[in-house]
mmCIF file of C-alpha atoms in Angstrom:
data_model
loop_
_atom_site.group_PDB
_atom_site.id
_atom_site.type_symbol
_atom_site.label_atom_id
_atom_site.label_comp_id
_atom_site.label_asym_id
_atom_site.label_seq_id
_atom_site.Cartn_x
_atom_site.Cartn_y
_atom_site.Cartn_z
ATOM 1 C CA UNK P 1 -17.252 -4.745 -58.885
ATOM 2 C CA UNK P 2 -14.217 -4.763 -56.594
ATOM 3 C CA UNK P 3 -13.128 -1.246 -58.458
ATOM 4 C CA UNK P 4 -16.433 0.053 -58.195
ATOM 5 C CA UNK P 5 -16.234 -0.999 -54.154
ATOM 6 C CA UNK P 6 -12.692 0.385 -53.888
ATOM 7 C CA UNK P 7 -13.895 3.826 -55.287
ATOM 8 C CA UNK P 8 -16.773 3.915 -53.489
ATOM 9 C CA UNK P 9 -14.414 2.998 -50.030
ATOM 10 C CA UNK P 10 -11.697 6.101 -50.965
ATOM 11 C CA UNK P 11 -15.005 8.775 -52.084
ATOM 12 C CA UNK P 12 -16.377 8.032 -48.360
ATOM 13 C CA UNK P 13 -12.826 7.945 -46.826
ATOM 14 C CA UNK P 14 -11.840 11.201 -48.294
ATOM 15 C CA UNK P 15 -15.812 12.778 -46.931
ATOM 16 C CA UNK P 16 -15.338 11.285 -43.514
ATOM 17 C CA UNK P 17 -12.001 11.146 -42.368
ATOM 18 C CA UNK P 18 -11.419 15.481 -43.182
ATOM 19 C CA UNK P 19 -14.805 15.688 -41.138
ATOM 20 C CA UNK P 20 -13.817 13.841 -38.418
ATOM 21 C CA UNK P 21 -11.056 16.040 -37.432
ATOM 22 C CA UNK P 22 -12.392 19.187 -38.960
ATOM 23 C CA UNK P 23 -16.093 19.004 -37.230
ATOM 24 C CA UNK P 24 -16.872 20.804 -33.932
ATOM 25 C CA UNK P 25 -17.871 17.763 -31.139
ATOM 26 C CA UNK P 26 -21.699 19.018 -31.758
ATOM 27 C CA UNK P 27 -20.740 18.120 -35.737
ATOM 28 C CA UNK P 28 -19.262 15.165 -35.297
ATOM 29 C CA UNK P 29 -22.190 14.050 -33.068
ATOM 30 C CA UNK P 30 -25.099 15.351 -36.130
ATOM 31 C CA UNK P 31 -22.877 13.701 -38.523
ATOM 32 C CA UNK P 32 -23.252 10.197 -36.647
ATOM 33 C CA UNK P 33 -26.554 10.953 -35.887
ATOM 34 C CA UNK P 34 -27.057 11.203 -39.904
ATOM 35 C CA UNK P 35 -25.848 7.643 -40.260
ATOM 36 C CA UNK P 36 -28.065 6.186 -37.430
ATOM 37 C CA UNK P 37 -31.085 7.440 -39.531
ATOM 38 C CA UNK P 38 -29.474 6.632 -42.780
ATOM 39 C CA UNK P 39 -29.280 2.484 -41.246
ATOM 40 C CA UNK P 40 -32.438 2.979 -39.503
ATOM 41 C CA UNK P 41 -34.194 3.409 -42.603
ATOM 42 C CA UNK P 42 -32.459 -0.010 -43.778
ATOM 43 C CA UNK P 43 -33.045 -1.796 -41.049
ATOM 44 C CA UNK P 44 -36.648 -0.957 -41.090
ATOM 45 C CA UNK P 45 -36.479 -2.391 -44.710
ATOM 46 C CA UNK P 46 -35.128 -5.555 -44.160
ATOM 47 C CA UNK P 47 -37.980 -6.153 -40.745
ATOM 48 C CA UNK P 48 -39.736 -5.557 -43.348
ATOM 49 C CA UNK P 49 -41.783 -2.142 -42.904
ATOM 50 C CA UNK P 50 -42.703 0.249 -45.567
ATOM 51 C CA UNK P 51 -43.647 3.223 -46.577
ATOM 52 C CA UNK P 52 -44.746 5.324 -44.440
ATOM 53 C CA UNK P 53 -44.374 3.531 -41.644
ATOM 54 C CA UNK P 54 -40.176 3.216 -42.508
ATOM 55 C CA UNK P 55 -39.954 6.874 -42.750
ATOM 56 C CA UNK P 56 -41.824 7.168 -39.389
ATOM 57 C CA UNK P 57 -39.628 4.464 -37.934
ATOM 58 C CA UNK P 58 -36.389 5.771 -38.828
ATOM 59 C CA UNK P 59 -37.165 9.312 -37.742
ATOM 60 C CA UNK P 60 -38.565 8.159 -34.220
ATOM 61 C CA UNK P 61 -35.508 5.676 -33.708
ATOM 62 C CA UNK P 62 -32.721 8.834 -34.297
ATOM 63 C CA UNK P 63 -35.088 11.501 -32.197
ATOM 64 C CA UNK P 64 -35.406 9.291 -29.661
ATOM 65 C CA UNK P 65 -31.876 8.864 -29.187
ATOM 66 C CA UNK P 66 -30.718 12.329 -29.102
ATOM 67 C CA UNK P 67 -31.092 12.347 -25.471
ATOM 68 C CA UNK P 68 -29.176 9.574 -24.702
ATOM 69 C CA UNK P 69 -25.746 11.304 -27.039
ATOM 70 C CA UNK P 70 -26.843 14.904 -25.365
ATOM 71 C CA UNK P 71 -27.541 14.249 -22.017
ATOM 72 C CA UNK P 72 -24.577 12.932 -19.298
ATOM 73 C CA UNK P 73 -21.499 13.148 -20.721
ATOM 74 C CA UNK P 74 -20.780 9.700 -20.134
ATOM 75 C CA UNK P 75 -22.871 6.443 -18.408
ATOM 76 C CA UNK P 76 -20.495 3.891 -18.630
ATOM 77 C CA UNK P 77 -23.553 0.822 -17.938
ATOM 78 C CA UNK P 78 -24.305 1.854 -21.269
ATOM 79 C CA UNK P 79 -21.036 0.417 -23.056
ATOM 80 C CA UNK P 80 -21.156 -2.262 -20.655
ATOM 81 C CA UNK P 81 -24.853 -3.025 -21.652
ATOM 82 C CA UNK P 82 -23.924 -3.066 -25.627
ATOM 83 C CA UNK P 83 -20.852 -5.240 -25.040
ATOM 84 C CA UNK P 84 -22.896 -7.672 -23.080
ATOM 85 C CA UNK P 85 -25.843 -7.554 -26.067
ATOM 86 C CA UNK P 86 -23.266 -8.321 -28.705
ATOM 87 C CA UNK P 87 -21.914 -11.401 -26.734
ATOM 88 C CA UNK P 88 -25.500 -12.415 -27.080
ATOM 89 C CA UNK P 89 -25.983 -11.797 -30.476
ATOM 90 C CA UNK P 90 -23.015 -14.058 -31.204
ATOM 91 C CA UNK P 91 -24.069 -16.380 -28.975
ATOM 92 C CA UNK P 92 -27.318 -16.183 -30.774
ATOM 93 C CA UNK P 93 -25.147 -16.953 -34.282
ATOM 94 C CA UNK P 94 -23.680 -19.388 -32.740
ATOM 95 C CA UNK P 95 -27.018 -21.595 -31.646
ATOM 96 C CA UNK P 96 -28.277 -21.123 -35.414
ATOM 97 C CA UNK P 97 -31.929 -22.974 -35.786
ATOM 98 C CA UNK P 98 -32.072 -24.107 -32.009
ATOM 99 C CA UNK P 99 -32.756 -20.152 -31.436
ATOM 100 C CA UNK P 100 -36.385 -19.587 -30.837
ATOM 101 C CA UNK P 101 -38.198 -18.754 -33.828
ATOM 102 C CA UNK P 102 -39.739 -15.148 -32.015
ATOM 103 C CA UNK P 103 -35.958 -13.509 -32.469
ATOM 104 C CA UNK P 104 -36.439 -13.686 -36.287
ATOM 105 C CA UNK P 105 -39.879 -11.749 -35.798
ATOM 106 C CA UNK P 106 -40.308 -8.259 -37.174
ATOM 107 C CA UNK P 107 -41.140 -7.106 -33.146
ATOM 108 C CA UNK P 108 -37.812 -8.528 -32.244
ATOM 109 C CA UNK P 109 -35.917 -6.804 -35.169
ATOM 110 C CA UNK P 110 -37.445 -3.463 -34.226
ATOM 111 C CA UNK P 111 -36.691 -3.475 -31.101
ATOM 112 C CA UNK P 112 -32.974 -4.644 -31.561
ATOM 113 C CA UNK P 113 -32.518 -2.170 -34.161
ATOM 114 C CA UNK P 114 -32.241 0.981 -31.642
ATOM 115 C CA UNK P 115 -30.388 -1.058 -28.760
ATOM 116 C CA UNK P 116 -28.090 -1.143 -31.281
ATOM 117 C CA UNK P 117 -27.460 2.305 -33.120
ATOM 118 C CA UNK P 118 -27.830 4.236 -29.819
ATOM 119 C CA UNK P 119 -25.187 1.944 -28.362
ATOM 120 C CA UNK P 120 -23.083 2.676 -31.836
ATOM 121 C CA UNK P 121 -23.995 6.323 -31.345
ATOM 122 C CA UNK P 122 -23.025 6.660 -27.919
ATOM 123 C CA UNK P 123 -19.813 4.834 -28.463
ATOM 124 C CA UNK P 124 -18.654 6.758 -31.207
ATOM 125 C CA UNK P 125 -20.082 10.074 -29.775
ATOM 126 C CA UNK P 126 -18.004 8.954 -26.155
ATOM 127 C CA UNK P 127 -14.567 8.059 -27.976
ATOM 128 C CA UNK P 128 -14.725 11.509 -29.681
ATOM 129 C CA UNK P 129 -15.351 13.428 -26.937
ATOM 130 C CA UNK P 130 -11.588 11.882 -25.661
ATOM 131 C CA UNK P 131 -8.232 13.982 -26.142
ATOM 132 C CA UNK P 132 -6.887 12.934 -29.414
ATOM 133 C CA UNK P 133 -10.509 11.541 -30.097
ATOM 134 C CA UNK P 134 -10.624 11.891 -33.827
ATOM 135 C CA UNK P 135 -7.356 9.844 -33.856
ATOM 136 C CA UNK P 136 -9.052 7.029 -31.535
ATOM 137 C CA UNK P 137 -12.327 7.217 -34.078
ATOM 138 C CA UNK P 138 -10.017 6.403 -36.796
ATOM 139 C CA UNK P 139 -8.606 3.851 -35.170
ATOM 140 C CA UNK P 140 -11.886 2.167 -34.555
ATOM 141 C CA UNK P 141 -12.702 2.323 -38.087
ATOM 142 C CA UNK P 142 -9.227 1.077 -39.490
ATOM 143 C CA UNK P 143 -9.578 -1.719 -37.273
ATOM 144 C CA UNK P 144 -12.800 -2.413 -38.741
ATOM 145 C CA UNK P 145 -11.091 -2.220 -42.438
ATOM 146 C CA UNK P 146 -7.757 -3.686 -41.978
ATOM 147 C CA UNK P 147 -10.190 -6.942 -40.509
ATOM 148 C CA UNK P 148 -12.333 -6.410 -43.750
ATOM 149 C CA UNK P 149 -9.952 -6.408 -46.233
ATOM 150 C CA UNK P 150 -7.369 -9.044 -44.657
ATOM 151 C CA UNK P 151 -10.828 -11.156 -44.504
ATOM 152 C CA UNK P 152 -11.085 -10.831 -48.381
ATOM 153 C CA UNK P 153 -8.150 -11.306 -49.533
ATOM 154 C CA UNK P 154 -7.303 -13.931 -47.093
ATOM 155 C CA UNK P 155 -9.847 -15.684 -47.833
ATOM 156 C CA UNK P 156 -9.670 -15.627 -51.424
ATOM 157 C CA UNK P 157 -6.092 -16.959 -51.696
ATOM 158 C CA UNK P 158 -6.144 -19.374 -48.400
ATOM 159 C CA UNK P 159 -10.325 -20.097 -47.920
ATOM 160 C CA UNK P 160 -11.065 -23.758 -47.344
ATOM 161 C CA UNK P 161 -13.286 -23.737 -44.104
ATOM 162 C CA UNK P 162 -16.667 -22.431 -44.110
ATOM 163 C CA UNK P 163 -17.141 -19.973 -41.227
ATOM 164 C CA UNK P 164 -21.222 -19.590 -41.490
ATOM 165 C CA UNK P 165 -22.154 -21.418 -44.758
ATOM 166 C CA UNK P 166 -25.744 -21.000 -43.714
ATOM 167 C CA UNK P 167 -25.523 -17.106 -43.057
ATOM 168 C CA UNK P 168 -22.698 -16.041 -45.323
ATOM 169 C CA UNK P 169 -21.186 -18.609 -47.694
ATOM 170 C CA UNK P 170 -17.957 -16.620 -48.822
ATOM 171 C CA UNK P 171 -16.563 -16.696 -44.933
ATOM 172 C CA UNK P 172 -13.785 -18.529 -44.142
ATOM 173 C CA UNK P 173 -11.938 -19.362 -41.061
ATOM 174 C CA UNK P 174 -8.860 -18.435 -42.884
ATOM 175 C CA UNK P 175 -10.181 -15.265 -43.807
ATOM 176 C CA UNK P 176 -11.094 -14.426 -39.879
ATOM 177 C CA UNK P 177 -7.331 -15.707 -38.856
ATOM 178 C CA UNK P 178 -5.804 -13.604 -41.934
ATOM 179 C CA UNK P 179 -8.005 -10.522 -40.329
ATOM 180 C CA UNK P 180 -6.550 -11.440 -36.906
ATOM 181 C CA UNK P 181 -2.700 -11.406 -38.056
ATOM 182 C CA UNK P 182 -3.811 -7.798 -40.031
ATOM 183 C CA UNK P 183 -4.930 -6.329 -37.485
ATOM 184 C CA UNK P 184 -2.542 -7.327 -34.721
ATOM 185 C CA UNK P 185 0.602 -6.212 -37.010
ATOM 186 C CA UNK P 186 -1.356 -3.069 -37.448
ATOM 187 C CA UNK P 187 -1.652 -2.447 -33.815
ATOM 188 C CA UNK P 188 1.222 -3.338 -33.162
ATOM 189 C CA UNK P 189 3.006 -0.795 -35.495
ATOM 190 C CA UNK P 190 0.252 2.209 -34.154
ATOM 191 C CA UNK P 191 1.517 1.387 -30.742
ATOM 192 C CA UNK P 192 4.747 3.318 -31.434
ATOM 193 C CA UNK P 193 3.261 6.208 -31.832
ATOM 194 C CA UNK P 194 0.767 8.736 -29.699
ATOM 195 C CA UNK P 195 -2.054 8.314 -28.125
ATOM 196 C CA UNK P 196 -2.097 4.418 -28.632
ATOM 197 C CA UNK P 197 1.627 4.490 -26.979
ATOM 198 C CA UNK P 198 -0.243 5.678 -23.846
ATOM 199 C CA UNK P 199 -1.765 2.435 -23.069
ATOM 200 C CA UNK P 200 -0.097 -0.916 -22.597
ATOM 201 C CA UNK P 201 0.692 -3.260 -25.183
ATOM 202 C CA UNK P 202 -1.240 -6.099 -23.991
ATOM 203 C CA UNK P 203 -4.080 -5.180 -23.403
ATOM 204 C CA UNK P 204 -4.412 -2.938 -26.544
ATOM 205 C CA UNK P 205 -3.423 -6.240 -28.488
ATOM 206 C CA UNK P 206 -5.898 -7.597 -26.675
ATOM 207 C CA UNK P 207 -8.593 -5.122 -27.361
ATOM 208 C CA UNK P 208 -7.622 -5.470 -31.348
ATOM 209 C CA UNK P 209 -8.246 -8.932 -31.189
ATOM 210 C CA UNK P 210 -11.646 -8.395 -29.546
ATOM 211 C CA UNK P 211 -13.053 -6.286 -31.707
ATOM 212 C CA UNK P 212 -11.722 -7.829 -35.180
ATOM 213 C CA UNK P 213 -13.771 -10.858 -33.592
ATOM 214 C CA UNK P 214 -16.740 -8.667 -32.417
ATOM 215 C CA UNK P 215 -16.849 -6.990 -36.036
ATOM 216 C CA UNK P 216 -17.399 -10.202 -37.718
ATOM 217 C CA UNK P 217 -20.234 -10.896 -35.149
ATOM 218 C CA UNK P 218 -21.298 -7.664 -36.673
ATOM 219 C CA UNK P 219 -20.955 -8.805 -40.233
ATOM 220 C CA UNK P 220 -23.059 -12.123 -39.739
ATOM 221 C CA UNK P 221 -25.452 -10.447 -38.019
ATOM 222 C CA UNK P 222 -26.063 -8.072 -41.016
ATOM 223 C CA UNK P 223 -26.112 -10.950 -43.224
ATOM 224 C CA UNK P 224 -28.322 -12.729 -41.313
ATOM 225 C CA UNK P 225 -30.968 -9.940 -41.251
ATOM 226 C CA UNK P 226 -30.675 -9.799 -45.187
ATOM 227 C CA UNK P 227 -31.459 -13.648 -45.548
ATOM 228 C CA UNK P 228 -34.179 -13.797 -43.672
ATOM 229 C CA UNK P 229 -35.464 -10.636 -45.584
ATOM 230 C CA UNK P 230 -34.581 -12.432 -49.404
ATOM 231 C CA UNK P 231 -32.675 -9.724 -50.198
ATOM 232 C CA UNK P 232 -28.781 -9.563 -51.127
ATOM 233 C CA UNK P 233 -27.821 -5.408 -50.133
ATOM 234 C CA UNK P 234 -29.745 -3.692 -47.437
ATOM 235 C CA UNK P 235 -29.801 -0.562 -49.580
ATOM 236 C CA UNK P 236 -28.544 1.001 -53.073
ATOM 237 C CA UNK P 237 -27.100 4.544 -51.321
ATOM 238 C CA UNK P 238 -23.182 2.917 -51.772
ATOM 239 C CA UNK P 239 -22.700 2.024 -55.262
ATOM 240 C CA UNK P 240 -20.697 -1.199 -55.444
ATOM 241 C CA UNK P 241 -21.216 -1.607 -51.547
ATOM 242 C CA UNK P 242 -25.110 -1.787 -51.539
ATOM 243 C CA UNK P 243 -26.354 0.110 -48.516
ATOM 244 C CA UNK P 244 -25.347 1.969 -45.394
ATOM 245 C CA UNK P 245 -25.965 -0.960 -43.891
ATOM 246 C CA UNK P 246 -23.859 -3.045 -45.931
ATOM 247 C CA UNK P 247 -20.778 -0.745 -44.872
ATOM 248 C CA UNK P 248 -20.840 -0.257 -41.272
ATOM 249 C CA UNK P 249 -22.132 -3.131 -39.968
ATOM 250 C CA UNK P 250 -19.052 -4.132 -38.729
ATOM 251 C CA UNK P 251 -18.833 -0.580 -37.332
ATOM 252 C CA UNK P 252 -21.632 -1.559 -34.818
ATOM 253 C CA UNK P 253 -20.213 -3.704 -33.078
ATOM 254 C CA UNK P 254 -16.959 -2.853 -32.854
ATOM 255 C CA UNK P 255 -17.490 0.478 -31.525
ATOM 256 C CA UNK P 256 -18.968 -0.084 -28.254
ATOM 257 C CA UNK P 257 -16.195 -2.542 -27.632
ATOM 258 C CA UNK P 258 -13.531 0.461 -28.359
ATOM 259 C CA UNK P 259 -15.119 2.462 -26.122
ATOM 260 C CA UNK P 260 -15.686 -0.058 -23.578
ATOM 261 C CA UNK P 261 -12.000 -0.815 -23.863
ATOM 262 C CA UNK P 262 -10.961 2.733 -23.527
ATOM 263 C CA UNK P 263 -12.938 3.171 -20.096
ATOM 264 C CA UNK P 264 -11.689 0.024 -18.743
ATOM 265 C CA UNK P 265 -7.921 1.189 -19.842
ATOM 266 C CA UNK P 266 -9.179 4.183 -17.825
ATOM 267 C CA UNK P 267 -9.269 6.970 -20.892
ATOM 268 C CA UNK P 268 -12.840 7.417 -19.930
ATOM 269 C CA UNK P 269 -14.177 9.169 -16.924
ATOM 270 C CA UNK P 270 -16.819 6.832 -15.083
#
């Protein structure tokens, strides 16, 4: 399984990472559009809807938030809005069963599911739009997989402390502190070299460490969505990895708080 996964991770790498630097802007932005329908569709599953009614779901979810990636350039509220939802979502982790039981309702899945991908979208579509943007896409992503794989393997040699044995039983706090020390020595080593060089250290340490955090969020979240559905992959696209789903949703939550970081730092315009 873990070759399988590892294949699976170096097929997409070698897709995406060519077409994030090759692609026109407009590209880039169909491209990501293309996933947000693509985890749409899952999320739909795992409400549950069906059929029909999926299809119709998914396709009214991306149309509806073309105008939100094609209209102003940039609406900072909007990154500020998606940070602020994912605080609540972890907050929502956090209070487990003492949660009201509505937020596990199909209604309330639906309508988190496009708060969330047009935030994603927007983030993404914002941080490419930067100078050097494909550079600070990549970054957002390697952030994401540095914390992902440091999490495994962290937590296979060192796991003794269950993170969320009710949500995801192979967490570990170890595996979220071996993430944290990946990550930081990561960013630390990008920071001698351009465009991460252009901001402070600090605060981009201090960014890194927020959205490792955030992308585990991200992670539960997923994995919460999947147990209350009975199911163990929200898809089959990704063999070894399960769904879209399964693979970005760290991604989620992570990018709005790159981009949010960026425009704070002052790389955005307001």
């Amino acid at each position: 399984m873990l070759k399988q996964r590892i294949l699976t991770a170096l097929v997409l790498a070698a897709i995406f990472i060519p077409a994030l630097f090759l692609l026109p802007h407009a590209g880039f932005t169909a491209l990501i559009g293309l996933l947000v329908f693509l985890l749409a569709y899952e999320w739909a599953g795992l409400a549950p809807l069906h059929g029909v009614s999926r299809w119709a779901y998914a396709i009214g979810l991306t149309a509806l938030g073309l105008p939100l990636v094609l209209g102003d350039p940039f609406q900072g509220w909007v990154l500020g809005a998606a940070v602020v939802l994912w605080l609540l979502l972890a907050l929502r982790l956090v209070l487990g069963a003492r949660v009201p039981a509505w937020l596990h309702g199909r209604s309330a899945k639906l309508v988190l599911a496009p708060l969330v991908l047009w935030a994603t979208w927007f983030a993404l579509e914002s941080i490419h739009s930067l100078q050097d943007g494909g550079l600070w896409v990549l970054a957002t992503f390697m952030v994401v997989w540095v914390a992902d794989t440091a999490a495994y393997f962290s937590g296979r040699a060192f796991g003794r402390h269950k993170l969320a044995p009710t949500i995801s039983p192979g967490k570990t706090v170890e595996g979220v502190a071996g993430a944290v020390v990946a990550t930081l020595l990561a960013a630390w080593a990008a920071h001698a070299f351009e465009p991460f060089s252009s901001l402070p250290m600090l605060p981009w340490l201090l960014l890194v460490f927020a959205i490792t955090l955030i992308s585990v969020v991200g992670d539960l979240h997923e994995s919460q969505l999947k147990r209350e559905a009975g199911v163990k992959d929200s898809g089959w696209i990704l063999p070894g990895h399960g769904g879209m789903f399964d693979r970005l949703d760290s991604l989620l939550a992570a990018a709005p708080f790159m981009a949010f970081g960026l425009w704070q730092m002052g790389l955005m315009g307001a």
